[in-house]
Coordinates of C-alpha atoms in Angstrom, one line a residue:
X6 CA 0.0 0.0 0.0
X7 CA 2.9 2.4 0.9
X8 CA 4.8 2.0 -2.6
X9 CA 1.7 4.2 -4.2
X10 CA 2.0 7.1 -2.8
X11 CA 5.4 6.7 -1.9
X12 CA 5.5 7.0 -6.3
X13 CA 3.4 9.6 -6.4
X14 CA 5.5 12.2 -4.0
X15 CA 8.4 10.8 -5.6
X16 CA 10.8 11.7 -2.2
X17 CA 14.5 13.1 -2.7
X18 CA 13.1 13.4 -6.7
X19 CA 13.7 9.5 -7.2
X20 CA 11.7 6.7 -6.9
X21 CA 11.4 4.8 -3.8
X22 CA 9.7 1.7 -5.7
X23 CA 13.1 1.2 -8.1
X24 CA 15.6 2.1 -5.3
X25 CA 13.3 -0.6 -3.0
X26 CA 13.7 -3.9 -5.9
X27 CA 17.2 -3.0 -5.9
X28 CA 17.2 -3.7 -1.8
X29 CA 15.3 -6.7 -2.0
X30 CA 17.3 -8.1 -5.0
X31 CA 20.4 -7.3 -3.2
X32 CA 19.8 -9.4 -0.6
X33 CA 19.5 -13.0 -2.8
X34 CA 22.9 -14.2 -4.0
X35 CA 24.2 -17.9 -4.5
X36 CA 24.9 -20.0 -1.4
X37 CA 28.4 -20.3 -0.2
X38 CA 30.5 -22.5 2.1
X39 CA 30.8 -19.6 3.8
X40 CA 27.6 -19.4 4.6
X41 CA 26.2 -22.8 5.2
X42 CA 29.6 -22.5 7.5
X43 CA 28.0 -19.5 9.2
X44 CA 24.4 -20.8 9.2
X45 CA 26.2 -24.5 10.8
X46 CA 28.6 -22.9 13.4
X47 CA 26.6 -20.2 14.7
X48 CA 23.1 -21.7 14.8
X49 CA 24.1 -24.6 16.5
X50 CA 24.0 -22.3 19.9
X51 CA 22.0 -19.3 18.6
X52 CA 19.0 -21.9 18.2
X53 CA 19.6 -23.6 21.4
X54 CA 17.8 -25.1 23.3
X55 CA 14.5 -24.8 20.6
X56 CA 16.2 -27.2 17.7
X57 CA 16.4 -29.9 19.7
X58 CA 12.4 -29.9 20.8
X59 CA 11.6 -29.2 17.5
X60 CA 13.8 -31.8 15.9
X61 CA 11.7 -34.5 18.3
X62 CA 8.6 -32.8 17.0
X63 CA 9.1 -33.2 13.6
X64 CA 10.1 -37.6 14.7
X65 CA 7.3 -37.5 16.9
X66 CA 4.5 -36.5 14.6
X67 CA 5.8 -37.6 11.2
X68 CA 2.8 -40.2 10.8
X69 CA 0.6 -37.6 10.8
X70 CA 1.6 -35.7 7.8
X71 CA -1.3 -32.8 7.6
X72 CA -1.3 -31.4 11.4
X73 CA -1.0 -28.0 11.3
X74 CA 0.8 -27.3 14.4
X75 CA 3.8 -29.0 12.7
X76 CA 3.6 -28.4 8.7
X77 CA 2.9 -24.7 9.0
X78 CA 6.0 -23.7 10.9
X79 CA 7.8 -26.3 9.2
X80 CA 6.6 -24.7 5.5
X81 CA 8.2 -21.2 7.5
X82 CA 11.2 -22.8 8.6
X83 CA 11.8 -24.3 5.3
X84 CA 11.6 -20.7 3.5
X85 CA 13.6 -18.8 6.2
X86 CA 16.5 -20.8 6.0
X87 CA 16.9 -20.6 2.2
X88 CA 16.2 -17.4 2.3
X89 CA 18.9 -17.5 5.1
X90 CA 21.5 -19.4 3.0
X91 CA 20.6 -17.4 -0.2
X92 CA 21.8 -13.9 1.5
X93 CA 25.5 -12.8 0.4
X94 CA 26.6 -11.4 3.8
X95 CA 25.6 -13.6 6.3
X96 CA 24.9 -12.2 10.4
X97 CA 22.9 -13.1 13.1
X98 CA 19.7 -11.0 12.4
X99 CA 19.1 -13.0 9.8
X100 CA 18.3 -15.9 11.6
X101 CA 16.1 -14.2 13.8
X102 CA 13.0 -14.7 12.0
X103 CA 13.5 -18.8 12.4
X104 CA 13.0 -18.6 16.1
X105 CA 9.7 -18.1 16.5
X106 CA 8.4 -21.4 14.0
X107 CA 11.3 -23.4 15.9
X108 CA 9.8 -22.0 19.5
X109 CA 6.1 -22.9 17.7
X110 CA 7.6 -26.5 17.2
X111 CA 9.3 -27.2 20.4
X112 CA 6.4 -26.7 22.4
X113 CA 5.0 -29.4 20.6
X114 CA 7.9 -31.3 21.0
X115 CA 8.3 -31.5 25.0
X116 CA 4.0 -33.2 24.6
X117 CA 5.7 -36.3 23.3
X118 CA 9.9 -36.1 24.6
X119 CA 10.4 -39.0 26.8
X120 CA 12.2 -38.6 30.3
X121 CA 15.4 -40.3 29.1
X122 CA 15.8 -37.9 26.1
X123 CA 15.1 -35.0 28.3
X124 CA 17.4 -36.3 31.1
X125 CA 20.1 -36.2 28.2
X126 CA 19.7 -32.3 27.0
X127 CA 19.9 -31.3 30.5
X128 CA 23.4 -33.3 31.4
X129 CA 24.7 -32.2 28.6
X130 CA 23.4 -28.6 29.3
X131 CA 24.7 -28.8 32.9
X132 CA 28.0 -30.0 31.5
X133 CA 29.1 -27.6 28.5
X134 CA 27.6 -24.3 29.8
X135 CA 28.5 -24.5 33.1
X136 CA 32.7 -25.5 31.9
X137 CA 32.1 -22.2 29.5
X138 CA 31.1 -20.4 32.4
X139 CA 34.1 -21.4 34.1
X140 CA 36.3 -20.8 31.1
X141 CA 34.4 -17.5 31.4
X142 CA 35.4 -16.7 34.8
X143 CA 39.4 -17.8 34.7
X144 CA 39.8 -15.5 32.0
X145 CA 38.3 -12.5 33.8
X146 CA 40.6 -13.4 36.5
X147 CA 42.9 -13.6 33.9
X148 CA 43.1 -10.2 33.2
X149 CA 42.6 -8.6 36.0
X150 CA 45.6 -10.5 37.8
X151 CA 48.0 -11.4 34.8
X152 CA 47.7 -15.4 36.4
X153 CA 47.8 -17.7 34.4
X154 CA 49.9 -15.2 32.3
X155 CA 49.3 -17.3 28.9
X156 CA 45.7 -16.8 29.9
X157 CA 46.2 -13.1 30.4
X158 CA 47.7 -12.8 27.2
X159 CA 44.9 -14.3 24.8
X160 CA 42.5 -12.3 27.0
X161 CA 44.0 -9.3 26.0
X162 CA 44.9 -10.0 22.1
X163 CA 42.1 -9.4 20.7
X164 CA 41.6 -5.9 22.6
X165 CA 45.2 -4.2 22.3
X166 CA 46.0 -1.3 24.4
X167 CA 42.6 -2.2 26.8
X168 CA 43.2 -1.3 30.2
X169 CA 41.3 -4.3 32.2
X170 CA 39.4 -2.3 35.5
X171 CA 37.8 -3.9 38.7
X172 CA 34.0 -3.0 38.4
X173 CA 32.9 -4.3 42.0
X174 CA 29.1 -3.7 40.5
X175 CA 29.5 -6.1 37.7
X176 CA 31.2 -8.6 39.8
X177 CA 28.7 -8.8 42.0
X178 CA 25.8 -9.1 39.1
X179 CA 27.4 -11.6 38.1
X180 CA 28.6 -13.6 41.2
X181 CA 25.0 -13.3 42.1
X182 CA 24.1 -15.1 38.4
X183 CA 26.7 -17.7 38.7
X184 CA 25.0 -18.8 42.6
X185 CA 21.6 -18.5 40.7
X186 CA 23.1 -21.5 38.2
X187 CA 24.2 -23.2 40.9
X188 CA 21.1 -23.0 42.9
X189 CA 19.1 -24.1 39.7
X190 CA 20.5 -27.1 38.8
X191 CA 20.2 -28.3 42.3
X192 CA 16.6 -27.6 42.0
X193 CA 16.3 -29.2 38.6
X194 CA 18.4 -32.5 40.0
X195 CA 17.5 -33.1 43.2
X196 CA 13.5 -32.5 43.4
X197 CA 13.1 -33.6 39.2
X198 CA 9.7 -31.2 39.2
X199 CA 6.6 -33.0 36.7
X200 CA 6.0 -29.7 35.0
X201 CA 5.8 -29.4 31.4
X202 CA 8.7 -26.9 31.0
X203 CA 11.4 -29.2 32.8
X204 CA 13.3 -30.1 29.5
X205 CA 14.3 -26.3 28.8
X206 CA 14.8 -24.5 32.6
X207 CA 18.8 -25.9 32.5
X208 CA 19.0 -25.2 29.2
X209 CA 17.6 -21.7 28.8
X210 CA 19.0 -20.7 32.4
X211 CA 22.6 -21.9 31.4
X212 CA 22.4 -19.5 28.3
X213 CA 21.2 -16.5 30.3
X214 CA 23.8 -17.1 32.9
X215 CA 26.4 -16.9 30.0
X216 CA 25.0 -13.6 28.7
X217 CA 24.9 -12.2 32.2
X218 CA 28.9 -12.8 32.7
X219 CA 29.5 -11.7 29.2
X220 CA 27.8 -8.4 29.2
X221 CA 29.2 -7.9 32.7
X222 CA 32.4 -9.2 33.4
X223 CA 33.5 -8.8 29.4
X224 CA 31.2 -6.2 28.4
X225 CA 33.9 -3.0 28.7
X226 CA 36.4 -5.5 26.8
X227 CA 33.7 -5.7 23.8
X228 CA 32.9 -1.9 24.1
X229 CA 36.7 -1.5 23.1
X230 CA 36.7 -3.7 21.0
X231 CA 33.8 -3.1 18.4
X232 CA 33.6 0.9 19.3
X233 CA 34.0 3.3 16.6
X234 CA 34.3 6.3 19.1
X235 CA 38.4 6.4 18.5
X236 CA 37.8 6.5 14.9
X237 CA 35.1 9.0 14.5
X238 CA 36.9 11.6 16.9
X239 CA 40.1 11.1 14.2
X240 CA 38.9 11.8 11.7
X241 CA 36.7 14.8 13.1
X242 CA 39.7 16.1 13.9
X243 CA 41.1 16.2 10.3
X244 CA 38.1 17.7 9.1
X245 CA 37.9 21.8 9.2
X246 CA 35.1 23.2 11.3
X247 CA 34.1 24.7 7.8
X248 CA 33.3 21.1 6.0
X249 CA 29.6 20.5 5.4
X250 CA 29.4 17.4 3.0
X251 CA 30.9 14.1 3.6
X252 CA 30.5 11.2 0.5
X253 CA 30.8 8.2 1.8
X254 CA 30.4 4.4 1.3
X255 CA 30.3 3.1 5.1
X256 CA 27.6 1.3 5.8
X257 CA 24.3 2.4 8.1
X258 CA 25.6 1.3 11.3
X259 CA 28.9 2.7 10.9
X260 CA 27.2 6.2 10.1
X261 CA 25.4 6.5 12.6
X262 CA 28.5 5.6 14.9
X263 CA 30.7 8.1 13.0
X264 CA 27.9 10.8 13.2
X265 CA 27.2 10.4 16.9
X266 CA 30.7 10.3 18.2
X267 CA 32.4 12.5 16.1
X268 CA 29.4 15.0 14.3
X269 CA 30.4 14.3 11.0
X270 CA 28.4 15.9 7.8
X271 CA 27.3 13.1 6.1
X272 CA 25.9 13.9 2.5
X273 CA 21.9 14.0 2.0
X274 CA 20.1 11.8 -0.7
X275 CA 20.0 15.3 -2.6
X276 CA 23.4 16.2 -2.1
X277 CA 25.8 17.4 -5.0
X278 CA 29.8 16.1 -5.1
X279 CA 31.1 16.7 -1.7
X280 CA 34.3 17.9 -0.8
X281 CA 35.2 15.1 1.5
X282 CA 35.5 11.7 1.1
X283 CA 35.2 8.3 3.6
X284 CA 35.8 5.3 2.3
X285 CA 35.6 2.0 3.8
X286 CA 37.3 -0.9 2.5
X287 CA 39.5 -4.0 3.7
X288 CA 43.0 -3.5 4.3
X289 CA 44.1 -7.0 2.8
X290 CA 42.7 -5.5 -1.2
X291 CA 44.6 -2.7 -2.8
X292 CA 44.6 0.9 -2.4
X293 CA 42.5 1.5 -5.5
X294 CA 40.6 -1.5 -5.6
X295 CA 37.8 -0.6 -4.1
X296 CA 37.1 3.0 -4.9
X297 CA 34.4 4.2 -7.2
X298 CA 36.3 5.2 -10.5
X299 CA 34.4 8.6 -9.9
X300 CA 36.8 8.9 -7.3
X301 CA 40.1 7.4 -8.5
X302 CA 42.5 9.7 -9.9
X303 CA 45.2 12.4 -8.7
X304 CA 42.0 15.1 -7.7
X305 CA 41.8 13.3 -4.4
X306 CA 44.3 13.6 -1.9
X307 CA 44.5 11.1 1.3
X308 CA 44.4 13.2 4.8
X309 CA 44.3 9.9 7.4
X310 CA 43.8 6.5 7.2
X311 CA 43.5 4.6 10.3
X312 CA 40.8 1.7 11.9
X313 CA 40.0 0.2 15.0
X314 CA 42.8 -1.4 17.6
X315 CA 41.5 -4.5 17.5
X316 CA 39.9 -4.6 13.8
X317 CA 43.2 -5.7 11.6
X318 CA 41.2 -6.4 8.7
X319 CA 38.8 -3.0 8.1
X320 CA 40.5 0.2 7.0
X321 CA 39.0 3.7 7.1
X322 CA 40.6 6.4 4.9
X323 CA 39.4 9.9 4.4
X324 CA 40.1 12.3 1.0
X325 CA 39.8 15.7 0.2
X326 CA 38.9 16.8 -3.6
X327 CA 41.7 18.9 -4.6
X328 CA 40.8 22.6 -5.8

């Protein structure tokens, strides 16, 4: 319903219906081994503990081919994940939509799950999350103390020049998660409760205790890591106070990043040839590789390149047009 009108006012003097094909074709490609990789390596835990319950659904009800509750997010399922394996770049939000036909399913699936099988999920659920939350906290321990030092080392690679901080707060968030683990799977072990959601407490509260000591004991660590505050206040400080149009080729979340930390003057939709120029590229391709030819040639001149401490691979560089 939008794309009529949207036609009619014609916004930015192009037209929104042309520019929104391009989008959607954009986002079909072939599939890759890099991205059944992804879709293997990453959904194996994103989907957790709902695959397994949904898995069993699908056994449990395969004589009886025509029950909706099974063949309808099944059919979804089926179309999100090629959709899924189709996309050239793949990330995480796109396997978002798949959670909600796999949840759909698994509810289904813990009707029919025997005790044994459930038995089995939550062992093994007791077993791996709780040694990663233990991994978890010997490397915060790590390095805060420099002990075990190799430990302390590969804590700190991937973040150089991070400053590791006591943050009693945190600690004690997640000290108070970590007795909440404990105190649940003696619960879950000891009194074995006959409700219907048995089969997924271990599971689900494992997974939230790992995101609790990630996003507190590791969560300044990752702010280092994946900010773009360093970057942005660089290059606003080789821009003149004067400069009022940026071209650039960074990506959405990068803009916004660059345009809250450091104010820069991104170009409009209806913008003309700007002075200044940001590219974005990977440092591993060369110099000229990857620029637009409408911005190749000796008219440009490089003011600062640079990129994130712990990014090796991304590259940032910034031009001026010469007069």
């Amino acid at each position: 319903l939008w794309l009529l009108p949207a036609e009619l006012a014609r916004p930015h003097g192009g037209s929104p219906l042309a520019a929104w094909l391009r989008w959607n074709g954009a986002q079909l490609g072939w599939p890759t081994l890099d991205g059944l990789q992804f879709f293997y390596r990453v959904g194996l835990w994103f989907f957790w503990p709902a695959w397994p319950f949904a898995g069993w659904a699908v056994y449990a009800w395969r004589r009886q081919r025509h029950v909706l509750h099974i063949v309808v997010p099944l059919a979804f399922i089926g179309m999100l994940t090629l959709l899924a394996l189709l996309h050239p770049s793949p990330e995480q939000s796109q396997l978002l939509p798949l959670l909600p036909p796999l949840a759909v399913m698994a509810a289904f699936g813990l009707l029919t799950m025997k005790r044994g099988a459930i038995n089995a999920i939550d062992w093994f659920s007791v077993m791996a999350l709780t040694v990663c939350a233990g991994v978890i906290w010997l490397f915060w321990f790590a390095k805060l103390t420099g002990w075990p030092a190799q430990l302390a080392k590969n804590a700190l690679k991937l973040v150089p020049g991070f400053k590791p901080e006591l943050n009693l707060i945190a600690f004690f968030v997640a000290a108070c998660a970590t007795a909440g683990w404990i105190a649940l799977v003696r619960w879950r072990i000891s009194r074995q409760p006959a409700v219907l959601w048995r089969a997924v407490v271990l599971s689900s509260g494992g997974l939230i205790l790992i995101w609790i000591l990630l996003m507190t004991l590791f969560l300044p660590d990752m702010n280092y890591s994946k900010s773009y505050a360093s970057v942005a206040e660089q290059i606003a400080q080789k821009l003149p106070p004067s400069a009022s149009c940026l071209d650039s080729n960074v990506g959405p979340a990068q803009r916004a990043s660059f345009a809250f930390y450091g104010k820069l003057p991104f170009a409009g939709p209806a913008a003309a040839q700007c002075e200044y120029l940001l590219l974005q590229d990977s440092a591993k391709v060369k110099d000229e590789q990857e620029i637009a030819p409408r911005h190749r040639g000796k008219e440009w001149i490089k003011l600062w390149e640079g990129r994130r401490p712990s990014d090796r691979d991304e590259r940032f560089r910034l031009y001026r047009h010469a007069d």
